[in-house]
Tab-separated table of N, CA and C in Angstrom:
chain	number	residue	atom	x	y	z
A	1	MET	N	-6.490	-1.171	16.650
A	1	MET	CA	-6.572	-0.331	15.133
A	1	MET	C	-6.137	0.816	15.458
A	2	ARG	N	-5.062	0.706	13.898
A	2	ARG	CA	-3.863	1.449	14.201
A	2	ARG	C	-4.125	2.931	13.686
A	3	GLN	N	-3.523	3.793	13.212
A	3	GLN	CA	-3.383	5.077	12.923
A	3	GLN	C	-2.362	5.464	11.973
A	4	VAL	N	-2.540	5.164	10.693
A	4	VAL	CA	-2.135	5.398	9.638
A	4	VAL	C	-1.922	6.464	8.844
A	5	GLY	N	-0.728	7.426	9.039
A	5	GLY	CA	-0.559	8.088	7.806
A	5	GLY	C	0.645	8.010	6.685
A	6	LEU	N	0.231	9.245	5.269
A	6	LEU	CA	0.769	9.316	4.547
A	6	LEU	C	1.173	10.335	3.230
A	7	PHE	N	2.094	10.925	3.734
A	7	PHE	CA	2.796	12.059	3.254
A	7	PHE	C	3.543	12.438	2.014
A	8	VAL	N	3.327	13.002	1.072
A	8	VAL	CA	4.729	12.926	0.168
A	8	VAL	C	5.174	14.754	-0.681
A	9	ASP	N	6.146	15.064	-0.229
A	9	ASP	CA	6.239	16.200	-1.016
A	9	ASP	C	7.257	16.209	-2.258
A	10	GLU	N	7.902	17.195	-2.449
A	10	GLU	CA	9.158	16.970	-3.430
A	10	GLU	C	10.300	16.558	-3.255
A	11	ASP	N	10.189	16.614	-1.964
A	11	ASP	CA	12.157	15.976	-1.637
A	11	ASP	C	11.836	14.461	-0.311
A	12	ASN	N	10.885	14.577	-0.318
A	12	ASN	CA	10.680	13.545	0.536
A	12	ASN	C	8.986	12.115	0.657
A	13	ILE	N	9.172	10.792	0.963
A	13	ILE	CA	7.242	10.608	1.249
A	13	ILE	C	7.886	10.115	3.139
A	14	TYR	N	6.635	10.429	3.540
A	14	TYR	CA	6.535	10.614	5.056
A	14	TYR	C	5.359	9.488	5.547
A	15	ILE	N	5.937	8.279	6.607
A	15	ILE	CA	5.433	7.366	7.021
A	15	ILE	C	4.825	7.360	9.041
A	16	TYR	N	3.926	7.240	8.899
A	16	TYR	CA	3.376	7.206	10.409
A	16	TYR	C	2.324	6.141	10.739
A	17	MET	N	2.694	5.827	12.005
A	17	MET	CA	2.039	4.850	12.611
A	17	MET	C	1.639	5.111	13.652
A	18	SER	N	0.660	4.818	14.368
A	18	SER	CA	0.886	4.626	15.729
A	18	SER	C	-0.413	3.515	15.787
A	19	MET	N	0.363	2.426	16.844
A	19	MET	CA	0.223	1.460	16.915
A	19	MET	C	-1.252	1.060	18.084
A	20	ALA	N	-1.354	0.987	18.686
A	20	ALA	CA	-2.501	1.609	19.363
A	20	ALA	C	-2.804	2.495	20.133
A	21	PRO	N	-3.664	3.327	19.145
A	21	PRO	CA	-3.463	4.401	20.161
A	21	PRO	C	-5.074	4.491	20.867
A	22	LYS	N	-6.092	3.233	20.722
A	22	LYS	CA	-7.305	3.159	20.993
A	22	LYS	C	-6.854	2.463	22.748
A	23	LEU	N	-6.866	1.503	22.755
A	23	LEU	CA	-6.392	1.097	23.786
A	23	LEU	C	-5.420	2.016	24.095
A	24	PHE	N	-4.549	2.594	23.925
A	24	PHE	CA	-3.649	3.161	25.206
A	24	PHE	C	-4.603	4.265	25.711
A	25	SER	N	-5.656	4.462	25.190
A	25	SER	CA	-6.492	5.617	25.771
A	25	SER	C	-7.088	5.245	26.871
A	26	PRO	N	-6.822	5.997	27.871
A	26	PRO	CA	-7.046	5.852	29.598
A	26	PRO	C	-8.614	5.921	29.416
A	27	ASP	N	-9.833	5.826	28.819
A	27	ASP	CA	-10.601	5.034	28.966
A	27	ASP	C	-10.915	3.637	28.528
A	28	SER	N	-9.605	3.323	27.741
A	28	SER	CA	-9.785	1.738	27.659
A	28	SER	C	-9.741	0.550	28.511
A	29	LYS	N	-10.787	-0.352	28.922
A	29	LYS	CA	-10.728	-1.255	29.562
A	29	LYS	C	-9.816	-2.347	29.095
A	30	GLU	N	-9.375	-2.161	27.744
A	30	GLU	CA	-8.989	-3.214	27.043
A	30	GLU	C	-7.382	-3.273	27.143
A	31	SER	N	-6.671	-4.818	27.188
A	31	SER	CA	-5.935	-4.747	27.282
A	31	SER	C	-4.936	-5.439	25.731
A	32	THR	N	-3.938	-5.288	25.614
A	32	THR	CA	-2.994	-6.227	24.329
A	32	THR	C	-1.838	-5.366	24.468
A	33	ASN	N	-1.199	-6.856	23.726
A	33	ASN	CA	0.438	-7.001	23.183
A	33	ASN	C	0.834	-6.520	21.749
A	34	ASP	N	-0.257	-5.975	21.379
A	34	ASP	CA	-0.479	-5.837	19.902
A	34	ASP	C	0.002	-4.313	19.897
A	35	TYR	N	1.060	-3.831	20.782
A	35	TYR	CA	1.641	-2.045	20.709
A	35	TYR	C	2.671	-2.391	20.221
A	36	ASP	N	3.851	-3.503	19.857
A	36	ASP	CA	4.849	-2.359	19.461
A	36	ASP	C	4.994	-2.795	17.651
A	37	ALA	N	5.813	-1.890	17.712
A	37	ALA	CA	6.333	-1.838	16.329
A	37	ALA	C	6.766	-2.540	15.401
A	38	LYS	N	6.298	-3.034	14.441
A	38	LYS	CA	6.694	-4.295	14.219
A	38	LYS	C	8.086	-4.182	13.095
A	39	SER	N	9.268	-4.844	13.271
A	39	SER	CA	10.399	-4.833	12.362
A	39	SER	C	10.036	-5.552	10.772
A	40	GLY	N	10.108	-5.085	9.793
A	40	GLY	CA	9.692	-6.305	8.323
A	40	GLY	C	9.999	-5.316	7.294
A	41	SER	N	9.208	-6.104	6.241
A	41	SER	CA	9.283	-5.376	5.169
A	41	SER	C	7.959	-4.645	4.844
A	42	TYR	N	7.770	-3.203	4.788
A	42	TYR	CA	6.812	-2.688	4.671
A	42	TYR	C	6.064	-2.028	3.186
A	43	TYR	N	5.467	-2.351	2.386
A	43	TYR	CA	4.995	-2.478	0.736
A	43	TYR	C	4.996	-1.214	0.556
A	44	LEU	N	5.166	-0.791	-0.390
A	44	LEU	CA	4.685	0.328	-1.247
A	44	LEU	C	4.711	-0.035	-2.402
A	45	SER	N	3.582	0.794	-3.093
A	45	SER	CA	2.952	0.728	-4.568
A	45	SER	C	3.502	1.688	-4.636
A	46	ILE	N	4.274	2.515	-6.113
A	46	ILE	CA	4.460	3.785	-6.707
A	46	ILE	C	4.772	3.650	-8.037
A	47	GLY	N	3.615	4.194	-8.888
A	47	GLY	CA	3.916	3.984	-10.076
A	47	GLY	C	3.060	3.394	-10.788
A	48	GLY	N	2.905	2.227	-9.951
A	48	GLY	CA	3.200	0.639	-11.095
A	48	GLY	C	4.238	-0.100	-10.258
A	49	HIS	N	5.233	0.002	-9.561
A	49	HIS	CA	6.038	-0.943	-9.288
A	49	HIS	C	5.888	-1.161	-7.610
A	50	ASP	N	6.325	-2.221	-7.703
A	50	ASP	CA	6.184	-2.441	-5.952
A	50	ASP	C	7.724	-2.389	-5.233
A	51	MET	N	7.517	-1.508	-4.489
A	51	MET	CA	8.593	-1.471	-3.322
A	51	MET	C	8.741	-1.851	-1.629
A	52	TYR	N	9.344	-2.477	-1.740
A	52	TYR	CA	9.539	-2.959	0.081
A	52	TYR	C	10.635	-2.089	0.616
A	53	VAL	N	10.091	-2.140	1.708
A	53	VAL	CA	10.760	-0.568	2.800
A	53	VAL	C	11.411	-1.603	3.913
A	54	GLN	N	12.619	-1.744	4.365
A	54	GLN	CA	13.029	-3.098	5.092
A	54	GLN	C	13.316	-1.975	6.647
A	55	ILE	N	12.733	-2.178	7.564
A	55	ILE	CA	12.474	-0.937	8.611
A	55	ILE	C	12.905	-2.096	10.050
A	56	TYR	N	13.770	-1.744	10.071
A	56	TYR	CA	15.058	-2.065	11.935
A	56	TYR	C	14.489	-2.396	13.070
A	57	PHE	N	13.703	-2.230	13.515
A	57	PHE	CA	13.601	-0.680	14.568
A	57	PHE	C	13.849	-1.504	16.048
A	58	PRO	N	14.811	-0.381	17.141
A	58	PRO	CA	15.633	-0.499	17.841
A	58	PRO	C	14.737	-2.137	18.949
A	59	GLY	N	15.797	-2.841	19.320
A	59	GLY	CA	15.013	-4.122	20.238
A	59	GLY	C	14.716	-3.418	21.526
A	60	TYR	N	15.683	-2.651	22.159
A	60	TYR	CA	14.818	-1.814	23.704
A	60	TYR	C	14.331	-0.174	22.974
A	61	ARG	N	12.804	-0.366	24.203
A	61	ARG	CA	12.263	0.678	23.972
A	61	ARG	C	12.430	1.680	25.200
A	62	PRO	N	12.891	2.220	25.660
A	62	PRO	CA	12.763	3.073	27.110
A	62	PRO	C	11.089	3.811	27.567
A	63	ASP	N	10.668	3.215	28.122
A	63	ASP	CA	9.237	4.133	28.356
A	63	ASP	C	9.293	5.872	28.003
A	64	ASN	N	8.320	6.213	27.680
A	64	ASN	CA	7.945	7.718	27.689
A	64	ASN	C	9.716	8.263	26.954
A	65	SER	N	9.826	7.826	26.140
A	65	SER	CA	11.139	8.331	25.511
A	65	SER	C	11.214	7.913	23.783
A	66	SER	N	12.252	8.732	22.669
A	66	SER	CA	11.963	8.532	21.690
A	66	SER	C	13.526	7.409	21.566
A	67	VAL	N	13.660	6.716	20.437
A	67	VAL	CA	14.981	6.578	19.769
A	67	VAL	C	15.054	6.296	18.305
A	68	HIS	N	15.636	6.906	18.142
A	68	HIS	CA	15.824	7.076	16.501
A	68	HIS	C	16.300	5.960	15.813
A	69	PHE	N	15.777	5.455	14.933
A	69	PHE	CA	16.261	4.651	13.801
A	69	PHE	C	16.370	4.554	12.250
A	70	SER	N	17.188	3.853	11.167
A	70	SER	CA	17.427	3.804	10.160
A	70	SER	C	16.698	3.033	9.478
A	71	VAL	N	16.435	3.257	8.176
A	71	VAL	CA	15.287	2.434	7.172
A	71	VAL	C	16.185	1.499	6.199
A	72	GLY	N	16.243	0.700	6.989
A	72	GLY	CA	17.546	-0.320	6.195
A	72	GLY	C	17.585	-0.760	4.605
A	73	ASN	N	17.087	-0.549	3.832
A	73	ASN	CA	17.025	-0.594	2.347
A	73	ASN	C	15.505	-0.767	1.579
A	74	ILE	N	15.586	-0.198	0.149
A	74	ILE	CA	14.131	-0.456	-0.309
A	74	ILE	C	14.468	-1.119	-1.149
A	75	TYR	N	13.405	-1.409	-1.940
A	75	TYR	CA	14.070	-2.354	-3.003
A	75	TYR	C	12.502	-1.975	-4.092
A	76	ASP	N	12.881	-2.821	-4.953
A	76	ASP	CA	12.252	-2.667	-6.448
A	76	ASP	C	11.641	-4.027	-7.010
A	77	ALA	N	10.477	-4.452	-6.905
A	77	ALA	CA	10.401	-5.773	-7.170
A	77	ALA	C	10.284	-5.786	-8.436
A	78	ASN	N	10.063	-5.083	-9.374
A	78	ASN	CA	10.440	-5.230	-10.896
A	78	ASN	C	11.696	-5.346	-11.499
A	79	SER	N	12.141	-3.858	-10.888
A	79	SER	CA	13.323	-3.819	-11.494
A	79	SER	C	14.814	-5.060	-10.820
A	80	TYR	N	14.119	-5.304	-9.543
A	80	TYR	CA	15.572	-6.299	-8.627
A	80	TYR	C	16.453	-5.047	-8.106
A	81	LYS	N	16.096	-3.715	-8.276
A	81	LYS	CA	17.004	-2.881	-7.793
A	81	LYS	C	16.602	-2.521	-6.763
A	82	SER	N	18.014	-2.427	-5.618
A	82	SER	CA	17.827	-1.850	-4.032
A	82	SER	C	18.835	-1.254	-3.868
A	83	VAL	N	18.781	-0.246	-2.507
A	83	VAL	CA	19.207	0.778	-2.243
A	83	VAL	C	19.559	1.031	-0.529
A	84	ASN	N	20.354	0.819	-0.405
A	84	ASN	CA	20.655	0.374	1.176
A	84	ASN	C	20.702	1.731	1.575
A	85	GLY	N	20.611	1.728	3.711
A	85	GLY	CA	20.381	3.002	3.970
A	85	GLY	C	19.785	4.776	3.218
A	86	VAL	N	18.454	4.284	3.520
A	86	VAL	CA	18.139	5.063	2.022
A	86	VAL	C	17.177	6.169	3.580
A	87	GLY	N	16.750	6.314	4.788
A	87	GLY	CA	16.209	6.826	5.767
A	87	GLY	C	16.327	6.836	7.132
A	88	ASP	N	15.527	8.119	7.673
A	88	ASP	CA	15.454	7.722	9.105
A	88	ASP	C	14.278	8.068	9.490
A	89	GLY	N	14.052	7.670	10.815
A	89	GLY	CA	12.840	7.732	11.539
A	89	GLY	C	12.764	8.190	13.191
A	90	TYR	N	11.824	8.333	13.665
A	90	TYR	CA	12.119	8.024	15.261
A	90	TYR	C	11.169	6.981	15.947
A	91	LEU	N	11.171	6.576	16.693
A	91	LEU	CA	10.213	5.621	16.692
A	91	LEU	C	9.955	6.081	18.814
A	92	GLU	N	8.373	6.428	19.173
A	92	GLU	CA	8.385	6.995	20.576
A	92	GLU	C	7.485	5.718	21.446
A	93	ARG	N	8.046	5.405	22.264
A	93	ARG	CA	6.927	4.704	23.322
A	93	ARG	C	6.169	5.304	24.714
A	94	GLN	N	5.172	4.932	23.746
A	94	GLN	CA	4.426	5.857	25.446
A	94	GLN	C	3.992	4.729	26.525
A	95	ALA	N	3.566	5.091	27.828
A	95	ALA	CA	3.888	4.457	27.982
A	95	ALA	C	2.792	4.805	29.721
A	96	ALA	N	2.100	4.281	30.189
A	96	ALA	CA	0.800	4.581	31.154
A	96	ALA	C	-0.222	3.868	31.272
A	97	ASN	N	-0.466	3.932	33.037
A	97	ASN	CA	-1.343	2.761	33.710
A	97	ASN	C	-1.218	1.115	33.216
A	98	GLY	N	0.349	0.871	32.890
A	98	GLY	CA	0.750	-0.889	32.401
A	98	GLY	C	0.369	-0.312	30.503
A	99	LYS	N	-0.303	0.725	30.335
A	99	LYS	CA	-0.936	0.133	28.535
A	99	LYS	C	0.190	0.888	27.945
A	100	TYR	N	0.794	0.308	26.622
A	100	TYR	CA	1.702	0.987	25.781
A	100	TYR	C	1.241	1.357	24.603
A	101	ASN	N	1.740	2.234	23.776
A	101	ASN	CA	1.406	2.417	22.582
A	101	ASN	C	3.123	2.828	21.329
A	102	ASP	N	3.330	2.035	20.543
A	102	ASP	CA	4.672	2.912	20.028
A	102	ASP	C	3.800	3.388	18.724
A	103	ARG	N	4.787	5.118	18.622
A	103	ARG	CA	4.581	5.930	17.571
A	103	ARG	C	5.342	6.021	16.729
A	104	TRP	N	5.711	5.796	15.745
A	104	TRP	CA	7.026	5.748	14.783
A	104	TRP	C	6.581	6.840	13.265
A	105	GLU	N	7.351	7.425	12.723
A	105	GLU	CA	7.398	8.163	11.824
A	105	GLU	C	8.874	8.080	10.719
A	106	LEU	N	8.849	7.833	9.820
A	106	LEU	CA	9.925	7.866	9.316
A	106	LEU	C	10.157	8.670	7.784
A	107	LYS	N	11.215	9.100	7.175
A	107	LYS	CA	11.288	10.095	6.096
A	107	LYS	C	12.087	8.885	4.904
A	108	ILE	N	11.391	8.865	3.808
A	108	ILE	CA	12.380	8.036	3.012
A	108	ILE	C	12.724	9.521	1.895
A	109	PRO	N	14.187	9.692	1.272
A	109	PRO	CA	14.278	10.807	0.748
A	109	PRO	C	13.964	10.613	-0.700
A	110	MET	N	13.104	11.569	-1.699
A	110	MET	CA	12.861	11.048	-3.122
A	110	MET	C	13.481	10.855	-4.214
A	111	ALA	N	14.778	11.036	-3.734
A	111	ALA	CA	15.851	11.163	-4.468
A	111	ALA	C	16.224	9.626	-4.876
A	112	THR	N	16.175	9.317	-3.358
A	112	THR	CA	16.296	7.542	-3.702
A	112	THR	C	15.521	6.636	-3.859
A	113	VAL	N	13.907	7.067	-4.287
A	113	VAL	CA	12.991	6.367	-4.699
A	113	VAL	C	13.518	6.685	-5.914
A	114	LYS	N	13.689	7.606	-6.316
A	114	LYS	CA	13.641	7.504	-8.004
A	114	LYS	C	14.889	6.837	-8.420
A	115	GLU	N	16.165	6.828	-7.853
A	115	GLU	CA	16.915	5.780	-7.908
A	115	GLU	C	16.258	4.546	-8.166
A	116	VAL	N	16.029	4.047	-7.282
A	116	VAL	CA	15.533	2.454	-7.296
A	116	VAL	C	14.133	2.844	-8.531
A	117	TYR	N	13.915	3.424	-8.483
A	117	TYR	CA	12.500	3.638	-9.793
A	117	TYR	C	12.966	3.618	-11.162
A	118	GLY	N	14.306	4.323	-11.367
A	118	GLY	CA	14.745	3.890	-12.820
A	118	GLY	C	15.010	5.095	-13.586
A	119	SER	N	14.154	6.051	-12.980
A	119	SER	CA	13.907	7.738	-13.882
A	119	SER	C	13.381	8.008	-12.647
A	120	ASP	N	12.902	9.324	-13.293
A	120	ASP	CA	12.264	10.293	-13.011
A	120	ASP	C	10.127	9.723	-12.237
A	121	LEU	N	10.300	10.018	-11.154
A	121	LEU	CA	8.906	9.476	-11.494
A	121	LEU	C	7.105	10.421	-12.510
A	122	PRO	N	6.569	9.403	-13.111
A	122	PRO	CA	5.701	10.539	-13.613
A	122	PRO	C	4.944	11.230	-13.123
A	123	SER	N	4.309	12.614	-13.588
A	123	SER	CA	3.784	14.037	-12.994
A	123	SER	C	2.483	12.957	-12.702
A	124	GLN	N	1.969	12.971	-11.265
A	124	GLN	CA	0.349	12.663	-10.830
A	124	GLN	C	0.741	11.468	-11.055
A	125	THR	N	2.266	10.467	-9.814
A	125	THR	CA	2.426	9.201	-9.172
A	125	THR	C	1.080	8.965	-8.472
A	126	ASN	N	0.337	7.943	-8.056
A	126	ASN	CA	-0.091	7.341	-6.835
A	126	ASN	C	0.947	6.850	-5.999
A	127	ILE	N	0.903	7.018	-4.787
A	127	ILE	CA	2.066	6.418	-4.108
A	127	ILE	C	0.675	5.298	-3.020
A	128	THR	N	0.772	4.062	-2.960
A	128	THR	CA	-0.085	3.855	-1.717
A	128	THR	C	0.923	2.666	-0.918
A	129	PHE	N	1.050	2.873	0.261
A	129	PHE	CA	1.291	2.174	1.746
A	129	PHE	C	0.511	1.375	2.110
A	130	HIS	N	0.953	0.014	1.548
A	130	HIS	CA	-0.159	-1.566	2.133
A	130	HIS	C	-0.034	-1.790	3.509
A	131	GLY	N	-1.192	-2.403	3.919
A	131	GLY	CA	-1.091	-2.542	5.730
A	131	GLY	C	-0.385	-3.880	5.184
A	132	SER	N	0.069	-4.470	4.504
A	132	SER	CA	0.069	-6.265	4.106
A	132	SER	C	1.398	-5.822	3.228
A	133	ASN	N	2.160	-6.962	3.741
A	133	ASN	CA	2.984	-7.166	2.199
A	133	ASN	C	3.148	-8.155	1.532
A	134	GLY	N	1.928	-9.117	1.876
A	134	GLY	CA	1.660	-10.607	1.303
A	134	GLY	C	1.962	-11.787	2.573
A	135	GLY	N	2.739	-11.909	3.383
A	135	GLY	CA	2.950	-11.935	4.771
A	135	GLY	C	2.326	-11.776	5.901
A	136	THR	N	2.911	-10.807	6.498
A	136	THR	CA	2.679	-9.918	7.763
A	136	THR	C	1.632	-9.154	7.112
A	137	ILE	N	0.768	-9.002	8.416
A	137	ILE	CA	-0.119	-8.008	8.355
A	137	ILE	C	0.195	-6.778	9.035
A	138	PHE	N	0.318	-5.798	9.095
A	138	PHE	CA	0.787	-4.356	9.777
A	138	PHE	C	-0.474	-4.013	10.156
A	139	PHE	N	-1.073	-3.371	8.925
A	139	PHE	CA	-2.505	-2.895	9.724
A	139	PHE	C	-3.405	-3.017	8.785
A	140	ASN	N	-4.901	-3.226	8.981
A	140	ASN	CA	-5.390	-3.059	7.654
A	140	ASN	C	-6.520	-1.906	6.949
A	141	GLY	N	-6.085	-2.428	5.226
A	141	GLY	CA	-6.115	-1.483	4.723
A	141	GLY	C	-5.221	-0.719	4.099
A	142	ASN	N	-4.984	0.473	3.048
A	142	ASN	CA	-3.664	0.877	2.234
A	142	ASN	C	-4.286	2.507	2.387
A	143	VAL	N	-3.185	3.266	2.581
A	143	VAL	CA	-3.570	4.409	2.604
A	143	VAL	C	-2.624	5.321	1.252
A	144	SER	N	-3.086	6.576	0.693
A	144	SER	CA	-2.728	6.471	-0.647
A	144	SER	C	-2.397	8.323	-0.440
A	145	ALA	N	-1.548	8.165	-1.458
A	145	ALA	CA	-0.534	10.218	-1.687
A	145	ALA	C	-0.669	10.185	-2.976
A	146	ASP	N	-0.904	10.942	-3.143
A	146	ASP	CA	-0.303	12.026	-5.099
A	146	ASP	C	0.752	12.741	-5.193
A	147	TYR	N	1.778	11.998	-5.417
A	147	TYR	CA	3.402	13.115	-5.997
A	147	TYR	C	2.899	13.695	-7.666
A	148	SER	N	2.936	14.942	-7.049
A	148	SER	CA	2.491	16.216	-8.135
A	148	SER	C	3.583	16.077	-9.037
A	149	GLY	N	5.061	15.882	-8.985
A	149	GLY	CA	6.443	16.363	-9.336
A	149	GLY	C	6.554	17.759	-9.092
A	150	ALA	N	7.442	18.132	-9.830
A	150	ALA	CA	7.751	19.679	-9.922
A	150	ALA	C	6.536	20.057	-10.931
A	151	SER	N	6.249	21.665	-10.496
A	151	SER	CA	5.149	22.348	-11.483
A	151	SER	C	5.380	23.094	-12.555
A	152	SER	N	4.547	23.131	-13.274
A	152	SER	CA	4.756	23.367	-14.591
A	152	SER	C	4.165	24.869	-15.200
A	153	GLY	N	3.379	25.493	-14.013
A	153	GLY	CA	3.285	26.771	-13.778
A	153	GLY	C	4.280	27.449	-14.751
A	154	PRO	N	5.537	28.003	-13.721
A	154	PRO	CA	6.573	28.987	-14.381
A	154	PRO	C	6.766	28.782	-15.834
A	155	ILE	N	6.940	27.619	-16.245
A	155	ILE	CA	7.316	26.825	-17.799
A	155	ILE	C	6.404	27.895	-18.349
A	156	LEU	N	5.254	27.508	-18.108
A	156	LEU	CA	4.374	28.020	-19.158
A	156	LEU	C	3.918	29.366	-18.878
A	157	ILE	N	4.102	30.345	-17.942
A	157	ILE	CA	4.199	31.667	-17.496
A	157	ILE	C	5.676	32.067	-18.525
A	158	ALA	N	6.628	31.404	-18.302
A	158	ALA	CA	7.819	32.108	-19.037
A	158	ALA	C	7.126	32.014	-20.908
A	159	MET	N	6.718	31.184	-20.904
A	159	MET	CA	6.392	30.624	-22.361
A	159	MET	C	5.361	31.831	-22.946
A	160	VAL	N	4.635	32.235	-22.103
A	160	VAL	CA	3.534	33.592	-22.829
A	160	VAL	C	4.039	34.898	-23.058
A	161	GLY	N	4.911	35.177	-21.778
A	161	GLY	CA	5.933	36.309	-21.755
A	161	GLY	C	6.829	36.161	-22.886
A	162	LEU	N	7.164	35.142	-23.345
A	162	LEU	CA	8.433	34.766	-24.662
A	162	LEU	C	7.303	35.189	-25.710
A	163	GLY	N	6.134	34.572	-25.965
A	163	GLY	CA	5.522	34.641	-27.379
A	163	GLY	C	4.955	36.301	-27.557
A	164	MET	N	4.599	36.615	-26.339
A	164	MET	CA	4.156	38.516	-26.635
A	164	MET	C	5.200	39.187	-26.485
A	165	ALA	N	6.616	38.962	-26.622
A	165	ALA	CA	7.662	39.893	-26.562
A	165	ALA	C	8.041	39.554	-28.369
A	166	VAL	N	7.676	37.806	-28.516
A	166	VAL	CA	8.215	38.201	-29.868
A	166	VAL	C	6.908	38.944	-30.938
A	167	VAL	N	5.922	38.799	-30.255
A	167	VAL	CA	5.047	39.050	-31.381
A	167	VAL	C	4.635	40.963	-31.515
A	168	SER	N	5.295	41.417	-30.260
A	168	SER	CA	4.868	43.055	-30.036
A	168	SER	C	6.098	43.370	-30.336
A	169	LEU	N	7.099	42.814	-30.685
A	169	LEU	CA	8.379	43.566	-31.346
A	169	LEU	C	8.436	43.994	-32.939
A	170	PRO	N	7.673	43.097	-33.677
A	170	PRO	CA	7.307	43.667	-34.706
A	170	PRO	C	6.101	44.909	-34.793
A	171	LEU	N	5.382	44.737	-34.122
A	171	LEU	CA	4.516	45.902	-33.739
A	171	LEU	C	4.996	47.026	-33.369
A	172	MET	N	6.072	47.038	-32.360
A	172	MET	CA	6.522	47.772	-31.634
A	172	MET	C	7.574	49.041	-33.181
A	173	LYS	N	8.013	48.247	-33.880
A	173	LYS	CA	9.689	48.732	-34.795
A	173	LYS	C	8.103	49.590	-35.202
A	174	LYS	N	6.487	48.818	-36.238
A	174	LYS	CA	5.961	49.622	-36.901
A	174	LYS	C	5.099	51.186	-36.252
A	175	TYR	N	5.010	50.837	-35.019
A	175	TYR	CA	4.323	52.170	-34.029
A	175	TYR	C	5.473	53.355	-34.193
A	176	ARG	N	6.835	52.729	-33.888
A	176	ARG	CA	7.645	53.302	-34.054
A	176	ARG	C	8.036	54.543	-35.174
A	177	LEU	N	8.085	53.084	-36.344
A	177	LEU	CA	7.912	54.129	-37.546
A	177	LEU	C	7.205	54.735	-38.137
A	178	ARG	N	5.555	54.840	-37.811
A	178	ARG	CA	5.001	55.485	-37.993
A	178	ARG	C	4.501	57.057	-36.801
A	179	LYS	N	5.620	56.631	-35.615
A	179	LYS	CA	5.673	58.204	-35.228
A	179	LYS	C	6.669	58.922	-35.867
A	180	ASN	N	7.441	58.253	-36.231
A	180	ASN	CA	8.598	58.983	-37.210
A	180	ASN	C	8.502	60.178	-38.276
A	181	GLY	N	6.623	59.692	-38.799
A	181	GLY	CA	6.424	60.009	-40.256
A	181	GLY	C	6.839	59.282	-41.231
A	182	ALA	N	6.872	58.066	-41.190
A	182	ALA	CA	8.136	57.298	-42.075
A	182	ALA	C	6.654	56.457	-42.440
A	183	THR	N	7.002	56.089	-43.540
A	183	THR	CA	5.793	55.621	-44.503
A	183	THR	C	6.266	53.820	-44.253
A	184	ILE	N	4.781	52.909	-44.212
A	184	ILE	CA	5.237	51.405	-44.262
A	184	ILE	C	5.118	51.204	-45.866
């Protein structure tokens, strides 16, 4: 059983995975060899585009320490566009009582995703991290997050303010003329 997380903000997509959190528990009597972070093409669907993120984890993983790794490339299966060296992350290997658990986290810049996507992402875009890329199963199920893009709130507030100023200008002029005794 994996723990998988996906978080999206204006600047990055963050992916987290713990390979064997339950089996690593001191209470667990089970043992498994399925604790290694697996290198491969991880599958994301972003606004209707199928994208693959190539991750190569370091071969040597010292116990109870963290290792930095780079994301190889991101590839859009719809447009056949690819960008190399798209992000970075870290891998931590937990070890205790003869049991292991690899936990990893990576960050993919949203600017790179937009470059591969071919344009700005539409507002309210759904991003899904899939457990399988069609061949390799990394975890069961999928995890999703919504990307909202830039807020339109400040633009609306500015437009309302401008509208009020435009409407009030003739009214203020009329008020001043009446105050000074002029007839309209």
